PDB file of C-alpha atoms in Angstrom:
ATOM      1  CA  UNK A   1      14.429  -6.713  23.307  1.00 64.00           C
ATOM      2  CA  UNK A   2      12.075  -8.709  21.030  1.00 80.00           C
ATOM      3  CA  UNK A   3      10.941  -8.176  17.806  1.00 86.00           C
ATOM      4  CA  UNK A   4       7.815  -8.650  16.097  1.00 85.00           C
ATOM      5  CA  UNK A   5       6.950 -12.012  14.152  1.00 85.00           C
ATOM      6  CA  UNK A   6       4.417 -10.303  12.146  1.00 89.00           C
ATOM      7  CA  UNK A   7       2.638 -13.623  10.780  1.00 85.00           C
ATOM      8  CA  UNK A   8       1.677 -13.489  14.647  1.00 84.00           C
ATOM      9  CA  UNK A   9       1.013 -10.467  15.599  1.00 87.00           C
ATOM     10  CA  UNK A  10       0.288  -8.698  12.294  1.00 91.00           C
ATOM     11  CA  UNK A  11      -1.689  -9.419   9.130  1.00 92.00           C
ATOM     12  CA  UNK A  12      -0.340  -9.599   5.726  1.00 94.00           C
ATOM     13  CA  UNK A  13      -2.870  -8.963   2.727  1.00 96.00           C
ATOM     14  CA  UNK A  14      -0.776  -9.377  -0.631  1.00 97.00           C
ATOM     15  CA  UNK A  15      -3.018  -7.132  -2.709  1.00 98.00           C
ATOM     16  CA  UNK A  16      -0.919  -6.637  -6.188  1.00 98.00           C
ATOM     17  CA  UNK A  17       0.203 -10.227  -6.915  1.00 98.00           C
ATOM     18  CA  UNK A  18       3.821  -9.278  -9.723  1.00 97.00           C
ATOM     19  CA  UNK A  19       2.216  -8.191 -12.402  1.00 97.00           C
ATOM     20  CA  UNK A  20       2.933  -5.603 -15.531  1.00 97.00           C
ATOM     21  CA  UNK A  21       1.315  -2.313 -14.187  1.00 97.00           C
ATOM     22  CA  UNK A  22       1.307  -0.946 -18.023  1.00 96.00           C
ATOM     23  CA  UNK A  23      -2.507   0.746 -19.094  1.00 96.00           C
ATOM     24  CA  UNK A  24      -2.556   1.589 -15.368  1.00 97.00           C
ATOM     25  CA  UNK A  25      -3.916  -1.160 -12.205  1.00 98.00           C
ATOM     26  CA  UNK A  26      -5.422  -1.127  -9.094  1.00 98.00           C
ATOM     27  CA  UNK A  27      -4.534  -3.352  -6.048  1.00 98.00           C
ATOM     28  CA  UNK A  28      -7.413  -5.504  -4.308  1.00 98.00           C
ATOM     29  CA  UNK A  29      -9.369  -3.234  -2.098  1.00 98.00           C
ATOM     30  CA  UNK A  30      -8.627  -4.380   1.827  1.00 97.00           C
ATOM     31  CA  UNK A  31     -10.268  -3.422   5.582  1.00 96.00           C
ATOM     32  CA  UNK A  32      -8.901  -1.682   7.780  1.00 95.00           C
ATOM     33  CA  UNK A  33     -11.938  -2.059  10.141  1.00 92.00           C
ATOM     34  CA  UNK A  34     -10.169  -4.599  12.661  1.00 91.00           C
ATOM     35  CA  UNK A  35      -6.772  -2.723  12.309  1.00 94.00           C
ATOM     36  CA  UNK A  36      -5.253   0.179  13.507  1.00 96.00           C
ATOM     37  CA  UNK A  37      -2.430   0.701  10.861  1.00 97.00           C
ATOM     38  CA  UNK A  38      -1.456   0.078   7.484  1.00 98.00           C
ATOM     39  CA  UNK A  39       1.932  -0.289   6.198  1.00 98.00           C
ATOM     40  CA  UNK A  40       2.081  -1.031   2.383  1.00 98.00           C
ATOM     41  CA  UNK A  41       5.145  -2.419   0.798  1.00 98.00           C
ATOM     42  CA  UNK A  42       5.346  -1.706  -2.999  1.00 98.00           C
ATOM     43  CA  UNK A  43       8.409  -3.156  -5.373  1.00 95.00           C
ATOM     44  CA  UNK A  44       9.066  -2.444  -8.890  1.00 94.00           C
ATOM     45  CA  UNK A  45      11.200  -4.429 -10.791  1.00 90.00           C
ATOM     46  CA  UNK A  46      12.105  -3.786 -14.401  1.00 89.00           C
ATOM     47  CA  UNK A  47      10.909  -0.584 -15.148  1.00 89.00           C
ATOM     48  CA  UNK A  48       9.849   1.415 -18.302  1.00 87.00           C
ATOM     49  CA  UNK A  49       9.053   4.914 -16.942  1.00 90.00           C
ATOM     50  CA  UNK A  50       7.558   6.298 -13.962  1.00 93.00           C
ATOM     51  CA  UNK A  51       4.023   5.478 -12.649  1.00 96.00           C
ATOM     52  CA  UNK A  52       2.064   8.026 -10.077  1.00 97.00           C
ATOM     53  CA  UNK A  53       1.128   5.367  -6.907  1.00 98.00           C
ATOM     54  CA  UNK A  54      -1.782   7.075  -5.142  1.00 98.00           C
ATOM     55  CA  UNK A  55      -4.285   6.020  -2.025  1.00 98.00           C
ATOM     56  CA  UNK A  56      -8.160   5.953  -1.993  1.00 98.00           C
ATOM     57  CA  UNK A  57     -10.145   5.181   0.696  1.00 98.00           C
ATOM     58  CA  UNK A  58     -12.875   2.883   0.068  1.00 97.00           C
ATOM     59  CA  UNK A  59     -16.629   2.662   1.484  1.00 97.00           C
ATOM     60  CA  UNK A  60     -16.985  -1.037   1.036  1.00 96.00           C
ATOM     61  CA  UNK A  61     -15.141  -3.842  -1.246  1.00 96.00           C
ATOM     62  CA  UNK A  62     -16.471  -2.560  -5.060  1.00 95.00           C
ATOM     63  CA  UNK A  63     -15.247  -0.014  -4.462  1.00 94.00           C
ATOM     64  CA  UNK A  64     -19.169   2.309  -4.740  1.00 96.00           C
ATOM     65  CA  UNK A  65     -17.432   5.302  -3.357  1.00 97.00           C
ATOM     66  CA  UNK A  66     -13.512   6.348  -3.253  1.00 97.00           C
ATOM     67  CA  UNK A  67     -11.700   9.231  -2.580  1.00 98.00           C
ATOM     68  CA  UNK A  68      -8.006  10.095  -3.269  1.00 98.00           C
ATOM     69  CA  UNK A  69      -6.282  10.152   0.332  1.00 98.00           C
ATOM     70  CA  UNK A  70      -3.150  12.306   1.164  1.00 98.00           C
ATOM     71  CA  UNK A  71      -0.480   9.786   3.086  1.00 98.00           C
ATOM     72  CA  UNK A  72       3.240   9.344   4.477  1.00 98.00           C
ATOM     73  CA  UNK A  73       5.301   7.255   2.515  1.00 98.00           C
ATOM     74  CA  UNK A  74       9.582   6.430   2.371  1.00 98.00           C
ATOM     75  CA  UNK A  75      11.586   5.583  -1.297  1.00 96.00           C
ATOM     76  CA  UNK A  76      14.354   3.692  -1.889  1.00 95.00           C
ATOM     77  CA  UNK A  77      15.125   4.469  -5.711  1.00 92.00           C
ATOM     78  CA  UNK A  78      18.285   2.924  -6.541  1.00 83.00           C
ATOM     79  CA  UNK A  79      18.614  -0.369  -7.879  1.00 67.00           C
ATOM     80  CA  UNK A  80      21.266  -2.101  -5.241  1.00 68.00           C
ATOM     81  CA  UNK A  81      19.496   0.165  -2.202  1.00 79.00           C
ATOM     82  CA  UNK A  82      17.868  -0.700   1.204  1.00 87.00           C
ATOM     83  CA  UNK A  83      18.254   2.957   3.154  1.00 91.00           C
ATOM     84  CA  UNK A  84      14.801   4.219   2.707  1.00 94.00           C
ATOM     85  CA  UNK A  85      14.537   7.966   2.468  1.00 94.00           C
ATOM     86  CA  UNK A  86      13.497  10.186   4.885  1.00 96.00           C
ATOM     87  CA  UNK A  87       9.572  10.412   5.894  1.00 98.00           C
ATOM     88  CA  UNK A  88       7.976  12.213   2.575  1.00 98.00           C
ATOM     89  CA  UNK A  89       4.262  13.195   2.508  1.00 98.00           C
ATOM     90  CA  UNK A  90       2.219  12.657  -0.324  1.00 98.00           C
ATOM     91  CA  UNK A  91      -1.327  14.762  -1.523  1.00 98.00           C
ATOM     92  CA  UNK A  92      -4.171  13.501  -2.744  1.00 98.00           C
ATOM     93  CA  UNK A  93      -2.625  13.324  -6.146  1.00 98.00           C
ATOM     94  CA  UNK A  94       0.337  10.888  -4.534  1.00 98.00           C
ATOM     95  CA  UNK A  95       3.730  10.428  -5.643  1.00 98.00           C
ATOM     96  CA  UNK A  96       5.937   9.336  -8.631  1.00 96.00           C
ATOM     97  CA  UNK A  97       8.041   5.883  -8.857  1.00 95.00           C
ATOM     98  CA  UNK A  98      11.248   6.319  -9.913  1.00 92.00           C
ATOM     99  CA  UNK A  99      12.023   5.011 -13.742  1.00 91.00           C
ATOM    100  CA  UNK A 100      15.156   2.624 -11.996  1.00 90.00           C
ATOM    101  CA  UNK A 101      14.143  -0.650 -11.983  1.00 89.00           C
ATOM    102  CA  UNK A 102      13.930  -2.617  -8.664  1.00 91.00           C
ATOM    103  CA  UNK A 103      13.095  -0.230  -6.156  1.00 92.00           C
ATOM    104  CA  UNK A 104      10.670   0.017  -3.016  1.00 94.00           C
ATOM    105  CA  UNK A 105       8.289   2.078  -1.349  1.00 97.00           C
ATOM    106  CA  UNK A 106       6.955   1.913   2.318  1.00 98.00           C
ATOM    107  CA  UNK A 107       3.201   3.511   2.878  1.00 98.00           C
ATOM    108  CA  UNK A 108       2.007   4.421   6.473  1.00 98.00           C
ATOM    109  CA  UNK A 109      -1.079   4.763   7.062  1.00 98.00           C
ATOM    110  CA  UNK A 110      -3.036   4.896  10.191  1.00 98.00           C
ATOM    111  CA  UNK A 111      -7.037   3.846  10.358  1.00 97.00           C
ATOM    112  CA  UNK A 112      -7.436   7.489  12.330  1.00 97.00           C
ATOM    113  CA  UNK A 113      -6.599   8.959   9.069  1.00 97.00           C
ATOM    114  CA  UNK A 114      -9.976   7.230   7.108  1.00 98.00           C
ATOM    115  CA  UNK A 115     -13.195   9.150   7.048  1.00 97.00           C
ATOM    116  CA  UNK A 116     -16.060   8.158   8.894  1.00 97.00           C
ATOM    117  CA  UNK A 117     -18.240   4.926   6.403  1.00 97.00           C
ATOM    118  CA  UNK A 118     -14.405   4.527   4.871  1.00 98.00           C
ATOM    119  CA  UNK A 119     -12.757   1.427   6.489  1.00 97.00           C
ATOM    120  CA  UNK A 120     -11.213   0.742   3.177  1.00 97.00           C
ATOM    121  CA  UNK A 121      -7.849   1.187   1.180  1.00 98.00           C
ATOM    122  CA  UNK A 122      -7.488   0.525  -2.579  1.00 98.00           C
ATOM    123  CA  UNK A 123      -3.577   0.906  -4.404  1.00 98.00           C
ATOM    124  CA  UNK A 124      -3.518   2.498  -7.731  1.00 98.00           C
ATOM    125  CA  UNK A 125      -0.926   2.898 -10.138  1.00 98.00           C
ATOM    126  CA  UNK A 126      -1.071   5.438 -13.344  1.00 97.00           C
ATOM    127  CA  UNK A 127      -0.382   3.904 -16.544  1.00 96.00           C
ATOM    128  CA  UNK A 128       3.877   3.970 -17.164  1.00 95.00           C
ATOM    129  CA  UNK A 129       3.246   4.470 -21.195  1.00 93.00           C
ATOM    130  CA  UNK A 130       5.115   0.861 -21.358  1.00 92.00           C
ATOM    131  CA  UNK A 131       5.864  -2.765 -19.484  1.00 93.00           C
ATOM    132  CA  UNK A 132       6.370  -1.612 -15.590  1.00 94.00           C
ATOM    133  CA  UNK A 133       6.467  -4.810 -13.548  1.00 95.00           C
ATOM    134  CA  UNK A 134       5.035  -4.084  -9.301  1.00 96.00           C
ATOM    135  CA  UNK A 135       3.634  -5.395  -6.608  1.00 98.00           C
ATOM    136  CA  UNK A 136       1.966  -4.344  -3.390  1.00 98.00           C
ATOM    137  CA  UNK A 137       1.684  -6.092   0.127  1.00 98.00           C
ATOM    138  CA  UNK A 138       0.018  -4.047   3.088  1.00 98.00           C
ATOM    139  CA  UNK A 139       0.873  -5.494   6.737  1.00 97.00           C
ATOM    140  CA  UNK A 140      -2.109  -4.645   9.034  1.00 95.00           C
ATOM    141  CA  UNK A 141      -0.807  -4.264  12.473  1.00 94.00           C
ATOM    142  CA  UNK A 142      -2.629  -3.232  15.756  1.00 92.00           C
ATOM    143  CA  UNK A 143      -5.493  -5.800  15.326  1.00 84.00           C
ATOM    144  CA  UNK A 144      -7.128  -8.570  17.522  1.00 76.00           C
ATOM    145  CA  UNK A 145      -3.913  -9.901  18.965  1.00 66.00           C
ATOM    146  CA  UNK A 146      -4.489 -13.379  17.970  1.00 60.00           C
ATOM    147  CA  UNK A 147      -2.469 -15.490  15.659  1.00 59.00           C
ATOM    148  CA  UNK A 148      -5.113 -16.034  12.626  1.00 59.00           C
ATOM    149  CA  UNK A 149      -7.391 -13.434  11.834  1.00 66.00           C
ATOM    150  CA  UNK A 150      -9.844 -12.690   9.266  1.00 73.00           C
ATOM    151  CA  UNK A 151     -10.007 -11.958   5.954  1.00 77.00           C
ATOM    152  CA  UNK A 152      -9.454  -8.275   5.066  1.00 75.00           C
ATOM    153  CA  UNK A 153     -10.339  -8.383   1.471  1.00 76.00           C
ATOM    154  CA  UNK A 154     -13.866  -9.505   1.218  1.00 70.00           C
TER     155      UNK A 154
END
């Protein structure tokens, strides 16, 4: 059985460059008007307390108009850890990082889940009170099927 080589067959938008989430930070806004699914990788590395991660759905690239999204999403808290929980589902008002540093999160999300005029998706993070260092890559999959495909950030 094959696997995916998802510079191929996906797209990857890396829409939180490392950075220190502290006084709170949102991720680029991306599309998912060509795409069928979202899945959005977030890492924290050293951490100084917990910061609330939640999804808005975006009418266009400013964002003009966003709304607070409920979403599924999988945690892998510990430090030296790569078994991601099981399948948790977030509200509107999202979910909490864990204070340990160096620990990921996986977002689903599929493009049947946006509102009609809302192609878009926008990553925010609450403000941790103190230097929190994250970042956030979303891998569009179920696109054109070629191997480079458009922008999905602008």
């Amino acid at each position: 059985m094959k696997g995916i080589t998802i510079a191929e067959q996906c797209h990857v938008v890396n829409i939180l460059p490392p950075v220190d989430i502290n006084g709170g930070v949102s991720s680029d806004v991306f599309s998912l008007k060509n795409w069928q699914h979202a899945t959005i990788l977030i890492q924290t590395g050293v951490t100084h307390a917990a910061s609330t991660v939640t999804v808005e759905e975006c009418d266009d690239f400013t964002p003009t108009n966003d709304t607070a999204i409920p979403f599924a999403y999988y945690e892998e808290t510990t430090a030296a850890g790569d078994t991601l929980s099981a399948r948790k589902q977030a509200t509107t008002s999202g979910f909490a990082t864990s204070a340990n540093d160096n620990g990921f999160y996986v977002i689903e999300i599929d493009a049947a889940q946006l509102s009609e005029g809302f192609p878009n998706l926008i990553v925010k993070f609450s403000d941790p009170g103190g230097a929190t260092f994250a970042s956030a890559v979303a891998i569009l999959s179920g696109g054109p099927g070629q191997a480079i495909t458009d922008t999905a950030i602008a």
